[in-house]
Coordinates of C-alpha atoms in Angstrom, one line a residue:
M288 CA -38.8 -40.8 58.2
S289 CA -36.5 -43.0 60.3
A290 CA -37.1 -43.1 64.1
E291 CA -33.4 -42.1 64.5
V292 CA -33.9 -38.9 62.5
V293 CA -35.1 -36.0 64.7
I294 CA -34.9 -33.2 62.0
E295 CA -35.3 -33.7 58.3
T296 CA -35.4 -31.2 55.5
R297 CA -36.2 -32.0 51.9
S298 CA -35.6 -29.4 49.2
L299 CA -36.3 -26.8 51.8
T300 CA -36.5 -23.4 50.1
K301 CA -37.2 -19.9 51.4
V302 CA -37.6 -16.9 49.1
Y303 CA -38.2 -13.4 50.7
R304 CA -40.3 -11.0 48.6
D305 CA -40.7 -7.3 48.6
F306 CA -43.9 -5.3 49.2
W307 CA -45.2 -6.0 45.6
G308 CA -44.5 -9.7 45.8
R309 CA -41.4 -9.7 43.7
R310 CA -38.5 -12.0 44.5
K311 CA -36.1 -10.1 46.7
V312 CA -33.6 -12.8 47.9
E313 CA -33.5 -16.6 47.9
A314 CA -32.3 -17.1 51.5
L315 CA -32.4 -20.9 51.3
K316 CA -32.1 -23.1 48.2
A317 CA -33.3 -26.7 48.3
L318 CA -31.7 -27.7 51.6
D319 CA -31.5 -31.5 52.2
L320 CA -30.1 -32.6 55.6
D321 CA -31.0 -34.7 58.6
V322 CA -30.2 -34.4 62.3
R323 CA -30.0 -37.8 64.0
R324 CA -31.1 -38.6 67.5
G325 CA -28.4 -38.1 70.2
E326 CA -25.9 -36.2 68.1
I327 CA -24.6 -32.6 68.2
F328 CA -25.1 -31.1 64.7
G329 CA -23.3 -27.9 63.8
L330 CA -24.7 -25.4 61.3
L331 CA -22.0 -23.1 59.9
G332 CA -21.9 -20.3 57.4
P333 CA -21.0 -16.6 57.0
N334 CA -23.6 -13.9 57.8
G335 CA -26.5 -14.2 55.3
S336 CA -25.8 -17.8 54.5
G337 CA -29.3 -19.0 55.7
K338 CA -28.6 -20.4 59.1
T339 CA -31.1 -18.3 61.0
T340 CA -33.7 -18.9 58.3
T341 CA -33.2 -22.6 58.6
I342 CA -33.7 -22.5 62.4
K343 CA -36.9 -20.4 62.0
L344 CA -38.2 -22.8 59.4
I345 CA -37.5 -25.7 61.8
L346 CA -39.3 -23.9 64.6
G347 CA -42.3 -23.1 62.4
L348 CA -41.7 -19.4 62.7
L349 CA -41.5 -19.1 59.0
F350 CA -43.3 -21.0 56.2
P351 CA -41.2 -22.5 53.4
T352 CA -41.6 -21.4 49.8
N353 CA -40.9 -24.9 48.6
G354 CA -40.0 -28.2 50.2
E355 CA -40.6 -29.2 53.8
A356 CA -39.1 -29.5 57.2
L357 CA -40.1 -32.4 59.6
V358 CA -39.4 -32.4 63.3
F359 CA -40.1 -35.6 65.2
G360 CA -41.8 -36.8 62.0
R361 CA -44.3 -33.9 62.1
P362 CA -44.4 -30.8 59.9
A363 CA -42.4 -27.9 61.4
G364 CA -45.6 -25.9 61.5
D365 CA -47.2 -28.3 64.0
V366 CA -47.0 -26.3 67.2
E367 CA -47.4 -29.4 69.4
K368 CA -43.9 -30.4 68.7
N369 CA -42.6 -27.3 70.4
A370 CA -43.2 -28.8 73.8
R371 CA -40.3 -31.2 73.1
I372 CA -37.9 -28.4 71.9
G373 CA -35.7 -26.0 73.8
Y374 CA -34.5 -22.9 72.0
L375 CA -31.6 -20.5 72.8
P376 CA -31.7 -17.5 70.4
E377 CA -28.7 -15.4 69.6
E378 CA -30.2 -12.7 71.7
S379 CA -32.3 -13.8 74.7
Y380 CA -35.4 -11.6 75.2
L381 CA -36.1 -12.0 79.0
Y382 CA -37.8 -9.9 81.5
R383 CA -35.1 -7.6 82.9
F384 CA -36.8 -6.9 86.3
L385 CA -37.1 -10.6 87.2
N386 CA -34.3 -12.5 88.9
A387 CA -33.1 -16.0 87.8
E388 CA -35.5 -17.9 90.0
E389 CA -38.5 -15.9 89.0
T390 CA -37.6 -16.1 85.3
L391 CA -37.3 -19.9 85.3
D392 CA -40.4 -20.3 87.5
F393 CA -42.3 -18.1 85.0
Y394 CA -41.3 -20.3 82.0
A395 CA -41.9 -23.5 84.0
R396 CA -45.5 -22.3 84.6
L397 CA -46.0 -21.9 80.9
F398 CA -45.2 -25.6 80.5
R399 CA -47.6 -26.3 83.4
L400 CA -45.1 -28.1 85.5
P401 CA -46.4 -29.0 89.0
R402 CA -45.2 -26.8 91.8
A403 CA -42.9 -29.4 93.4
V404 CA -41.4 -30.3 90.1
R405 CA -41.1 -26.6 89.2
R406 CA -39.1 -25.7 92.3
Q407 CA -36.7 -28.6 92.0
R408 CA -36.2 -27.9 88.2
V409 CA -35.4 -24.3 88.9
Y410 CA -32.9 -25.2 91.6
D411 CA -31.2 -27.8 89.5
L412 CA -30.9 -25.6 86.4
I413 CA -29.5 -22.6 88.3
E414 CA -26.8 -24.9 89.8
Q415 CA -26.2 -26.5 86.4
V416 CA -25.4 -23.2 84.6
G417 CA -23.4 -21.8 87.5
L418 CA -25.7 -18.9 88.7
Q419 CA -26.2 -19.9 92.3
R420 CA -24.6 -16.6 93.6
A421 CA -26.6 -14.4 91.3
K422 CA -30.0 -16.2 91.4
R423 CA -31.7 -13.4 93.2
R424 CA -30.2 -10.5 91.2
Q425 CA -32.4 -8.9 88.6
L426 CA -31.5 -9.8 85.0
R427 CA -30.8 -6.2 84.1
E428 CA -27.7 -6.4 86.3
Y429 CA -26.4 -9.5 84.4
S430 CA -23.4 -9.5 82.2
K431 CA -23.7 -10.8 78.6
G432 CA -22.2 -14.1 79.7
M433 CA -24.6 -14.5 82.7
T434 CA -27.5 -13.7 80.3
R435 CA -26.4 -16.6 78.1
R436 CA -26.4 -18.9 81.1
I437 CA -29.9 -18.0 82.2
G438 CA -31.0 -18.2 78.6
L439 CA -29.7 -21.8 78.4
A440 CA -31.4 -22.6 81.6
Q441 CA -34.7 -21.2 80.2
A442 CA -34.2 -23.4 77.1
L443 CA -33.9 -26.5 79.3
I444 CA -36.8 -25.8 81.7
N445 CA -39.1 -28.3 79.9
D446 CA -36.4 -31.0 79.8
P447 CA -36.5 -31.0 76.0
E448 CA -35.5 -33.8 73.7
L449 CA -34.2 -31.4 71.1
L450 CA -32.1 -28.2 71.7
L451 CA -31.6 -25.5 69.1
L452 CA -28.6 -23.3 70.2
D453 CA -27.8 -20.1 68.3
E454 CA -24.3 -18.8 69.3
P455 CA -24.3 -20.4 72.7
T456 CA -20.8 -19.2 73.8
T457 CA -21.4 -15.5 72.8
G458 CA -20.2 -13.2 75.6
L459 CA -18.6 -15.9 77.7
D460 CA -15.0 -15.7 79.0
P461 CA -12.6 -18.6 78.3
I462 CA -13.6 -20.5 81.4
G463 CA -17.3 -19.9 80.7
I464 CA -16.8 -21.2 77.1
R465 CA -15.1 -24.4 78.3
E466 CA -17.9 -24.9 80.9
M467 CA -20.6 -24.3 78.2
K468 CA -19.0 -26.8 75.9
D469 CA -18.7 -29.3 78.7
L470 CA -22.4 -28.8 79.4
I471 CA -23.4 -29.3 75.8
L472 CA -21.5 -32.5 75.7
H473 CA -23.1 -33.6 79.0
L474 CA -26.6 -32.9 77.5
R475 CA -25.7 -35.1 74.5
D476 CA -24.6 -37.8 76.9
Q477 CA -28.1 -37.5 78.6
G478 CA -29.6 -38.5 75.2
K479 CA -30.6 -35.0 74.0
T480 CA -30.2 -34.0 70.3
I481 CA -28.6 -30.7 69.7
L482 CA -28.5 -28.4 66.7
M483 CA -26.2 -25.4 67.2
C484 CA -25.0 -22.5 65.1
S485 CA -21.8 -20.7 65.9
H486 CA -19.3 -18.4 64.4
R487 CA -16.6 -19.9 66.8
L488 CA -15.3 -22.7 64.6
D489 CA -13.2 -24.0 67.5
D490 CA -16.3 -24.5 69.5
V491 CA -18.0 -26.5 66.7
Q492 CA -14.8 -28.5 66.2
D493 CA -14.7 -29.4 69.9
V494 CA -18.3 -30.6 70.4
C495 CA -20.0 -31.4 67.1
D496 CA -20.4 -34.9 65.6
R497 CA -21.4 -33.7 62.2
I498 CA -21.6 -30.3 60.5
A499 CA -23.3 -28.6 57.5
I500 CA -21.7 -25.6 55.9
L501 CA -24.0 -23.1 54.1
H502 CA -23.1 -20.3 51.8
Q503 CA -25.5 -18.0 50.1
G504 CA -28.4 -20.3 51.0
E505 CA -26.8 -23.4 49.5
L506 CA -25.4 -26.5 51.3
K507 CA -21.7 -26.7 50.4
E508 CA -20.5 -29.5 52.8
L509 CA -22.1 -32.1 55.0
G510 CA -20.4 -34.8 57.0
R511 CA -18.6 -35.9 60.1
V512 CA -16.1 -33.5 61.6
D513 CA -13.3 -36.0 61.9
S514 CA -13.8 -37.2 58.3
L515 CA -14.1 -33.7 56.8
L516 CA -10.9 -32.5 58.5
K517 CA -8.7 -35.3 57.3
V518 CA -6.1 -34.3 54.7
R519 CA -6.5 -37.2 52.3
D520 CA -3.3 -36.7 50.2
M521 CA -1.0 -36.8 53.2
T522 CA 0.0 -39.4 55.8
E523 CA 1.0 -38.6 59.3
I524 CA 3.1 -41.0 61.3
R525 CA 3.7 -40.6 65.1
A526 CA 6.3 -42.7 66.9
T527 CA 8.3 -42.8 70.0
G528 CA 12.0 -43.8 70.6
L529 CA 13.2 -42.8 67.2
S530 CA 16.7 -41.5 66.6
E531 CA 17.3 -38.5 64.3
E532 CA 18.4 -40.9 61.5
A533 CA 15.2 -43.0 61.8
K534 CA 13.0 -39.9 61.5
E535 CA 14.0 -39.7 57.9
E536 CA 12.8 -43.2 57.1
I537 CA 9.4 -44.7 56.4
R538 CA 7.4 -47.4 58.2
Q539 CA 9.7 -50.3 57.6
V540 CA 12.6 -48.3 59.0
I541 CA 10.6 -47.5 62.1
A542 CA 10.2 -51.2 62.8
R543 CA 13.9 -51.9 61.9
H544 CA 15.0 -49.3 64.5
G545 CA 12.9 -51.0 67.2
A546 CA 10.6 -48.0 67.7
Q547 CA 6.9 -48.1 68.5
L548 CA 4.5 -47.0 65.9
L549 CA 1.8 -44.9 67.7
S550 CA -0.3 -44.0 64.8
C551 CA -0.4 -43.9 61.0
D552 CA -3.2 -41.9 59.6
N553 CA -4.3 -38.9 57.6
P554 CA -3.5 -35.6 59.4
T555 CA -6.4 -33.3 60.1
A556 CA -6.8 -29.7 59.2
T557 CA -8.6 -27.3 61.5
L558 CA -12.3 -26.5 61.0
E559 CA -11.3 -22.9 60.3
E560 CA -9.1 -24.0 57.4
L561 CA -11.9 -26.2 56.0
F562 CA -14.5 -23.5 56.4
V563 CA -12.4 -20.8 54.6
K564 CA -11.5 -23.2 51.8
I565 CA -15.1 -24.1 51.1
I566 CA -16.3 -20.5 51.2
R567 CA -13.6 -19.4 48.8
E568 CA -14.3 -22.3 46.4
S569 CA -18.0 -21.5 46.5
E570 CA -17.3 -17.9 45.6
E571 CA -15.1 -19.0 42.7
H572 CA -17.5 -21.6 41.5
P573 CA -21.1 -20.5 42.3
G574 CA -23.7 -23.3 42.4
R575 CA -21.2 -26.1 42.8
R576 CA -22.0 -28.4 45.8
V577 CA -19.3 -30.4 47.5
R578 CA -20.5 -33.2 49.8
G579 CA -18.4 -35.1 52.4
V580 CA -19.1 -38.3 54.1
A581 CA -22.4 -38.0 56.1

């Protein structure tokens, strides 16, 4: 496994069985993907597509039926790797009668951080997620958005190399969503690797470098966001200083009219349009896999 690859799955498969051991559902089918160091990787798919199963397999909370998942070059079942991982689940299960400072101090103790380091880390994270004014309020008084913020701070308490974020903007208002996305980008700039799941396609489009789209447990698309969203059979030309007559012409006419060509490239669709298109094509042609440029 390359030193630049943080997460690698090879033919990763998970079959859930009923009480008598009979196959109930194949939640994940031979998943092959890699997450590279220092990137934000988005995992997309409708409900029941295998996203949560994938995360649980990576964390070692589930055992694969076939294939393997490697994290930092180690099998996902190796618990030692977890000291280098931060995890924000879709629903954070925190102690409701503790305040933000007590919560973060508790988790810092689990990682055996020295007292001085622990106090500074708690202070910095509370400021980073914007909970200074509510740091001494019990978590039972927190709104959903505030709970997401303290959940993210808890995921960062051990200064992890790898972050797994499940629906990180759930419950946040528009300002909070923008701040969360800016924070995720800032964490990537610090050198952290981030794998995130989200139903908000605009969030993924704004922050992710690459994405994988799952449907019914199968990988349907994998590649860079900017590459996947390009409309290949169309060309978009942006220019300034053109007359109405010149707008009807092509490149040579732009130069002849003395206008400045700002760009000439393929236009892009939105991630929502790409997502809906892939899911509909998958339903029409079960089993077919479409791969983009990784």
